[in-house]
Amino acid sequence: MARSGKVAVIGAGFYGSTTAMRLAEYDIFETVVLTDVVEGKAEGLALDMNQSRPIQNFETKIVGQTTLPDGSGYEAIKDSSIVVITAGLPRKPGMSRMDLIETNAKIVRQVSENIAKHAPNSVVIVVSNPLDEMTALAQIATGFSKNKVMGQAGMLDTARFSYFVAEKTGSLISEVKTLTLGSHGETMVPVPSQSSVKGKSLSEVLPKEEIDKLVERTRNGGAEVVALLKTGSAYYAPSAAAAEMAKAVATNSNKVMPVCAWVDGEYGINGVYLGVEAQLGSNGINKVVETKLTDEELAALKVAAEAVRTKQADVKNL
Ligand SMILES: NC(=O)c1ccc[n+]([C@@H]2O[C@H](COP(=O)([O-])OP(=O)(O)OC[C@H]3O[C@@H](n4cnc5c(N)ncnc54)[C@H](O)[C@@H]3O)[C@@H](O)[C@H]2O)c1
């Protein structure tokens, strides 16, 4: 496949730098731009990543750029077709994602305004937490159409659920299919009815109590990593998820994946950013794809929608 285009990753912390590295290693982009407010951090990481190219054999160039609070440096993201926002604080043990809202809203607003100015035709993928609220804020602050702004959560939460099911059942990862919808927080909705092992539904493979435990472990998947690391949050699985979304947009793959997308009518839910399955292409979200849910799962998805709706309404004023 020919290499083309530019993708930018804002924030060169653990999430941003691993995402940039994965995107570069795909070797499908001409350039990956990595930016950060800490002087020299993005440049240093980009230099290091470029030096891995002769070993890993890829041609995509990585450009590091410091950005200042006045917006200088953002010229580096000019003409990017995709921008991934990872700037913002991660949580520490005992914190909820919502504890980050005030600090990260200021960062995400400032970043989004600069994206609108320098990469006005881009598709934006938000990962900063609290995810559903920061995605809504990025859409407001960029002024982009809602299909062009999405958040990463469902890919990660689904991958966590799949990993736990594979471990519990002694299966290969490739034999397991799961799904997680809803918010990236307390109202996350793992969907056992759409989950299977070697084509057999989860309820045929595991007793209900075991499934309930895996669902609960999935909801706490991020906190489990934070509690072990103590100084930050997960980034290997999260960056795999964001990079895969960016690849789907870059290649116009039309792949259906669980993401945080604008929902307006699907599942009887109106006007909110929520974790659902959606088809991704070069314009961002082509369409939200409704999945068959049990009554209980649908009720949980509606609870999630109302929980994030209230917070998303508040975010405008932050
Ligand atoms: N959506 C998800 O599934 C998911 C998963 C894991 C982490 N996260 C979130 O991703 C974010 C980043 O996590 P991390 O582990 O990389 O944290 P980190 O602390 O390692 O990195 C954050 C980076 O953002 C930079 N930054 C701060 N303000 C900035 C600004 N205005 N412009 C540019 N850069 C700025 C910091 O200098 C730092 O390098 C956090 O909010 C975290 O909660 C989301």
Coordinates of C-alpha atoms and ligand atoms in Angstrom, one line a residue:
M1 CA 0.0 0.0 0.0
A2 CA 1.2 3.5 -0.9
R3 CA 2.3 5.7 2.1
S4 CA 0.3 8.9 2.3
G5 CA -1.0 11.7 4.5
K6 CA -0.3 13.0 7.9
V7 CA -1.7 12.0 11.3
A8 CA -1.1 14.1 14.4
V9 CA -1.0 13.0 18.0
I10 CA -1.4 15.7 20.6
G11 CA 0.2 14.9 23.9
A12 CA 3.4 12.9 24.1
G13 CA 2.8 11.1 27.4
F14 CA 2.5 7.4 27.7
Y15 CA -0.7 7.2 25.6
G16 CA 0.4 9.6 22.9
S17 CA 3.9 8.3 22.4
T18 CA 2.8 4.7 22.2
T19 CA 0.1 5.7 19.8
A20 CA 2.5 7.6 17.6
M21 CA 4.9 4.6 17.6
R22 CA 2.1 2.2 16.5
L23 CA 0.9 4.6 13.8
A24 CA 4.4 5.0 12.4
E25 CA 5.0 1.2 12.5
Y26 CA 1.9 0.7 10.3
D27 CA 4.0 2.3 7.6
I28 CA 0.9 3.7 5.8
F29 CA 1.4 7.4 6.6
E30 CA 3.9 9.8 5.1
T31 CA 4.3 11.6 8.5
V32 CA 3.2 11.1 12.1
V33 CA 3.4 14.4 14.1
L34 CA 3.7 14.2 17.9
T35 CA 3.3 17.3 20.0
D36 CA 3.5 18.2 23.7
V37 CA 3.6 21.4 25.9
V38 CA 6.7 20.1 27.7
E39 CA 9.6 21.6 25.8
G40 CA 11.7 19.1 23.9
K41 CA 9.6 16.0 25.0
A42 CA 8.0 15.4 21.6
E43 CA 11.2 16.2 19.7
G44 CA 13.2 13.8 21.9
L45 CA 10.7 11.0 21.5
A46 CA 10.4 11.6 17.8
L47 CA 14.2 11.4 17.4
D48 CA 14.2 8.1 19.3
M49 CA 11.3 6.7 17.2
N50 CA 13.0 7.7 14.0
Q51 CA 16.1 5.8 15.0
S52 CA 14.1 2.6 15.3
R53 CA 13.2 2.8 11.6
P54 CA 16.3 1.1 10.2
I55 CA 15.6 -1.8 12.7
Q56 CA 11.9 -2.1 12.2
N57 CA 12.1 -1.2 8.5
F58 CA 9.4 1.5 8.1
E59 CA 9.6 4.7 6.2
T60 CA 7.0 6.9 7.9
K61 CA 8.7 9.9 9.4
I62 CA 8.0 11.0 13.0
V63 CA 8.1 14.8 13.6
G64 CA 8.2 16.0 17.2
Q65 CA 7.0 19.5 18.1
T66 CA 6.7 21.6 21.2
T67 CA 3.5 23.7 21.4
L68 CA 3.2 26.7 23.6
P69 CA 0.1 28.0 25.4
D70 CA -0.3 30.8 22.9
G71 CA -0.7 28.1 20.1
S72 CA 2.7 28.5 18.5
G73 CA 4.0 25.2 17.3
Y74 CA 0.6 24.0 16.1
E75 CA 1.6 24.8 12.5
A76 CA 3.2 21.4 12.6
I77 CA -0.2 19.7 12.4
K78 CA -1.3 21.6 9.3
D79 CA -3.2 19.5 6.8
S80 CA -3.4 16.4 9.1
S81 CA -6.3 14.2 8.0
I82 CA -6.5 12.7 11.5
V83 CA -5.7 14.2 14.9
V84 CA -5.6 12.0 18.1
I85 CA -6.0 14.1 21.4
T86 CA -4.2 12.4 24.3
A87 CA -3.3 15.6 26.1
G88 CA -4.4 15.7 29.7
L89 CA -3.8 14.2 33.1
P90 CA -4.2 10.4 33.8
R91 CA -5.7 9.2 37.0
K92 CA -3.9 8.0 40.1
P93 CA -5.0 5.2 42.4
G94 CA -8.4 5.9 44.1
M95 CA -9.3 8.6 41.5
S96 CA -12.3 8.2 39.2
R97 CA -12.0 9.4 35.6
M98 CA -14.5 12.1 36.4
D99 CA -12.1 13.6 39.0
L100 CA -10.0 14.8 36.0
I101 CA -12.9 16.8 34.3
E102 CA -12.0 20.4 35.2
T103 CA -8.2 20.1 34.5
N104 CA -8.6 18.1 31.3
A105 CA -11.5 20.2 30.0
K106 CA -9.2 23.3 29.9
I107 CA -6.5 21.3 28.1
V108 CA -8.9 19.7 25.6
R109 CA -10.6 23.0 24.8
Q110 CA -7.3 24.7 24.1
V111 CA -6.1 21.8 22.0
S112 CA -9.4 21.5 20.0
E113 CA -9.3 25.3 19.2
N114 CA -5.9 24.9 17.7
I115 CA -6.9 21.8 15.7
A116 CA -9.9 23.8 14.2
K117 CA -7.4 26.5 13.2
H118 CA -4.6 24.3 11.8
A119 CA -6.3 21.1 10.7
P120 CA -9.8 22.2 9.9
N121 CA -10.6 19.1 7.7
S122 CA -9.3 16.5 10.1
V123 CA -11.2 13.7 11.8
V124 CA -10.6 13.9 15.6
I125 CA -10.2 10.9 17.8
V126 CA -10.3 11.9 21.5
V127 CA -8.8 9.7 24.3
S128 CA -8.4 12.2 27.2
N129 CA -10.6 11.4 30.2
P130 CA -13.3 11.6 31.2
L131 CA -13.7 10.2 27.7
D132 CA -17.4 10.7 26.8
E133 CA -17.4 14.3 28.2
M134 CA -14.0 15.2 26.5
T135 CA -15.3 13.9 23.2
A136 CA -18.4 16.1 23.5
L137 CA -16.2 19.1 24.4
A138 CA -13.9 18.5 21.5
Q139 CA -16.8 18.6 19.1
I140 CA -18.1 21.9 20.6
A141 CA -14.7 23.5 20.7
T142 CA -13.6 22.5 17.2
G143 CA -17.1 23.2 15.8
F144 CA -16.6 20.2 13.5
S145 CA -19.6 18.2 12.4
K146 CA -20.4 15.4 14.8
N147 CA -19.4 12.5 12.5
K148 CA -15.9 14.0 12.4
V149 CA -15.3 13.8 16.2
M150 CA -15.3 10.5 18.1
G151 CA -13.8 9.0 21.2
Q152 CA -11.8 5.9 22.0
A153 CA -13.2 3.7 24.7
G154 CA -15.3 0.8 23.4
M155 CA -12.4 -0.8 21.5
L156 CA -10.3 -0.9 24.7
D157 CA -13.1 -2.0 27.0
T158 CA -14.1 -4.7 24.5
A159 CA -10.5 -5.9 24.2
R160 CA -10.3 -6.1 28.0
F161 CA -13.5 -8.2 28.1
S162 CA -12.2 -10.5 25.3
Y163 CA -8.9 -11.0 27.1
F164 CA -10.6 -11.9 30.4
V165 CA -12.9 -14.4 28.6
A166 CA -10.0 -15.9 26.8
E167 CA -8.0 -16.4 30.0
K168 CA -11.0 -17.8 31.9
T169 CA -11.9 -20.3 29.2
G170 CA -8.4 -21.2 28.2
S171 CA -9.2 -20.1 24.6
L172 CA -7.1 -18.4 21.9
I173 CA -7.8 -14.6 21.6
S174 CA -8.8 -15.3 18.0
E175 CA -11.6 -17.6 19.2
V176 CA -13.2 -15.0 21.4
K177 CA -15.6 -12.3 20.4
T178 CA -17.1 -9.8 22.9
L179 CA -18.6 -6.4 22.9
T180 CA -18.7 -3.5 25.4
L181 CA -20.9 -0.4 24.9
G182 CA -22.1 2.5 27.1
S183 CA -19.9 5.0 28.9
H184 CA -16.2 4.8 29.6
G185 CA -16.9 4.8 33.3
E186 CA -19.3 3.5 35.9
T187 CA -22.1 3.0 33.4
M188 CA -20.0 0.8 31.0
V189 CA -22.2 -1.9 29.4
P190 CA -20.4 -5.1 28.6
V191 CA -22.7 -7.1 26.3
P192 CA -22.6 -10.9 27.1
S193 CA -25.5 -11.7 24.7
Q194 CA -23.2 -10.6 21.8
S195 CA -20.2 -12.5 23.2
S196 CA -19.0 -15.9 22.2
V197 CA -16.2 -18.5 22.3
K198 CA -15.5 -20.5 19.2
G199 CA -18.9 -19.4 17.9
K200 CA -20.8 -20.7 21.1
S201 CA -22.6 -18.0 23.1
L202 CA -20.9 -17.0 26.4
S203 CA -23.8 -18.4 28.4
E204 CA -23.2 -21.9 27.0
V205 CA -19.6 -21.7 27.9
L206 CA -19.6 -20.2 31.4
P207 CA -22.0 -20.1 34.3
K208 CA -23.8 -16.8 34.9
E209 CA -21.8 -16.0 38.1
E210 CA -18.6 -16.3 36.2
I211 CA -19.9 -14.1 33.4
D212 CA -21.0 -11.5 36.0
K213 CA -17.5 -11.5 37.5
L214 CA -15.8 -11.0 34.1
V215 CA -18.3 -8.1 33.4
E216 CA -17.4 -6.5 36.7
R217 CA -13.6 -7.0 36.0
T218 CA -14.1 -5.3 32.6
R219 CA -15.9 -2.3 34.2
N220 CA -12.9 -2.0 36.5
G221 CA -10.3 -2.8 33.9
G222 CA -8.7 0.6 33.9
A223 CA -8.7 0.9 37.7
E224 CA -7.0 -2.5 38.1
V225 CA -4.1 -1.3 36.0
V226 CA -3.9 2.1 37.8
A227 CA -3.8 0.4 41.2
L228 CA -0.8 -1.7 40.1
L229 CA 1.1 1.1 38.3
K230 CA 0.4 3.7 41.1
T231 CA 1.8 6.5 39.0
G232 CA -0.4 6.6 35.9
S233 CA -2.8 4.6 33.8
A234 CA -2.8 2.0 31.0
Y235 CA -1.4 2.7 27.6
Y236 CA -0.4 -0.4 25.6
A237 CA -4.0 -1.6 25.0
P238 CA -5.4 2.0 24.9
S239 CA -2.9 3.0 22.2
A240 CA -3.6 -0.2 20.2
A241 CA -7.3 0.8 20.2
A242 CA -6.8 4.5 19.2
A243 CA -4.2 3.5 16.4
E244 CA -6.6 0.9 15.0
M245 CA -9.4 3.6 14.8
A246 CA -7.0 6.0 13.1
K247 CA -6.0 3.3 10.6
A248 CA -9.7 2.6 9.8
V249 CA -10.2 6.3 9.0
A250 CA -6.9 6.6 7.1
T251 CA -7.7 3.6 4.9
N252 CA -11.4 4.3 4.6
S253 CA -11.9 0.7 5.7
N254 CA -15.6 1.0 6.6
K255 CA -14.9 -1.3 9.6
V256 CA -17.5 -1.5 12.3
M257 CA -16.0 -1.0 15.8
P258 CA -17.2 0.0 19.2
V259 CA -16.4 3.7 19.7
C260 CA -17.8 6.8 21.4
A261 CA -20.0 8.3 18.7
W262 CA -22.8 10.8 18.4
V263 CA -26.1 8.9 18.8
D264 CA -29.2 10.5 17.6
G265 CA -32.2 8.1 17.3
E266 CA -30.4 4.8 17.4
Y267 CA -31.6 2.5 20.3
G268 CA -34.3 5.2 21.0
I269 CA -31.5 7.5 22.4
N270 CA -31.3 11.1 21.2
G271 CA -28.5 13.6 21.1
V272 CA -25.6 12.3 23.1
Y273 CA -22.0 11.0 22.7
L274 CA -22.1 7.4 23.8
G275 CA -20.2 4.1 23.3
V276 CA -21.9 2.2 20.4
E277 CA -20.8 0.3 17.4
A278 CA -20.2 2.4 14.4
Q279 CA -18.8 2.2 10.9
L280 CA -15.5 4.2 10.4
G281 CA -14.3 5.7 7.1
S282 CA -12.5 8.7 5.8
N283 CA -15.2 11.1 7.0
G284 CA -15.1 9.7 10.5
I285 CA -18.3 8.0 11.5
N286 CA -20.3 6.8 8.5
K287 CA -23.1 5.5 10.6
V288 CA -24.0 4.1 14.0
V289 CA -24.7 0.4 13.7
E290 CA -27.4 -0.9 16.1
T291 CA -26.8 -4.3 17.7
K292 CA -29.4 -6.7 19.0
L293 CA -29.4 -6.3 22.8
T294 CA -31.4 -8.1 25.6
D295 CA -34.0 -5.9 27.4
E296 CA -31.6 -5.7 30.4
E297 CA -28.6 -4.6 28.2
L298 CA -30.7 -2.0 26.4
A299 CA -32.0 -0.6 29.7
A300 CA -28.4 -0.3 30.9
L301 CA -27.4 1.5 27.7
K302 CA -30.2 4.0 28.3
V303 CA -29.0 4.5 31.9
A304 CA -25.5 5.2 30.5
A305 CA -26.8 7.7 28.0
E306 CA -28.6 9.7 30.7
A307 CA -25.6 9.6 33.0
V308 CA -23.2 11.0 30.3
R309 CA -25.9 13.4 29.0
T310 CA -25.9 15.4 32.2
K311 CA -22.1 15.7 32.4
Q312 CA -21.9 16.5 28.7
A313 CA -24.3 19.4 29.2
D314 CA -22.0 20.8 32.0
V315 CA -18.8 20.5 29.9
K316 CA -19.7 23.5 27.7
N317 CA -19.1 25.8 30.7
L318 CA -15.7 24.4 31.7
Ligands
LIG1 N1 -9.9 6.7 26.6 C1 -9.2 5.7 27.1 O1 -9.5 4.5 27.0 C2 -8.0 6.1 28.0 C3 -7.2 5.0 28.4 C4 -6.0 5.4 29.1 C5 -5.7 6.8 29.4 N2 -6.6 7.7 28.9 C6 -6.4 9.1 29.2 O2 -5.4 9.6 28.2 C7 -4.8 10.8 28.8 C8 -3.3 10.7 28.6 O3 -2.8 9.6 29.4 P1 -1.2 9.4 29.5 O4 -1.1 8.1 30.2 O5 -0.6 9.6 28.2 O6 -0.8 10.6 30.5 P2 0.6 11.3 30.6 O7 0.7 12.1 31.9 O8 1.7 10.2 30.4 O9 0.7 12.2 29.3 C9 -0.1 13.3 29.2 C10 0.7 14.3 28.3 O10 -0.2 15.4 28.0 C11 0.7 16.6 27.9 N3 -0.1 17.8 27.9 C12 -0.7 18.4 28.9 N4 -1.3 19.5 28.5 C13 -1.1 19.6 27.2 C14 -1.5 20.6 26.2 N5 -2.3 21.6 26.5 N6 -1.1 20.3 24.9 C15 -0.3 19.3 24.6 N7 0.1 18.4 25.5 C16 -0.3 18.5 26.8 C17 1.6 16.4 29.1 O11 2.8 17.2 29.1 C18 1.9 14.9 29.0 O12 3.1 14.7 28.3 C19 -5.3 10.9 30.2 O13 -6.4 11.8 30.3 C20 -5.8 9.5 30.5 O14 -6.8 9.5 31.5 C21 -7.7 7.4 28.2

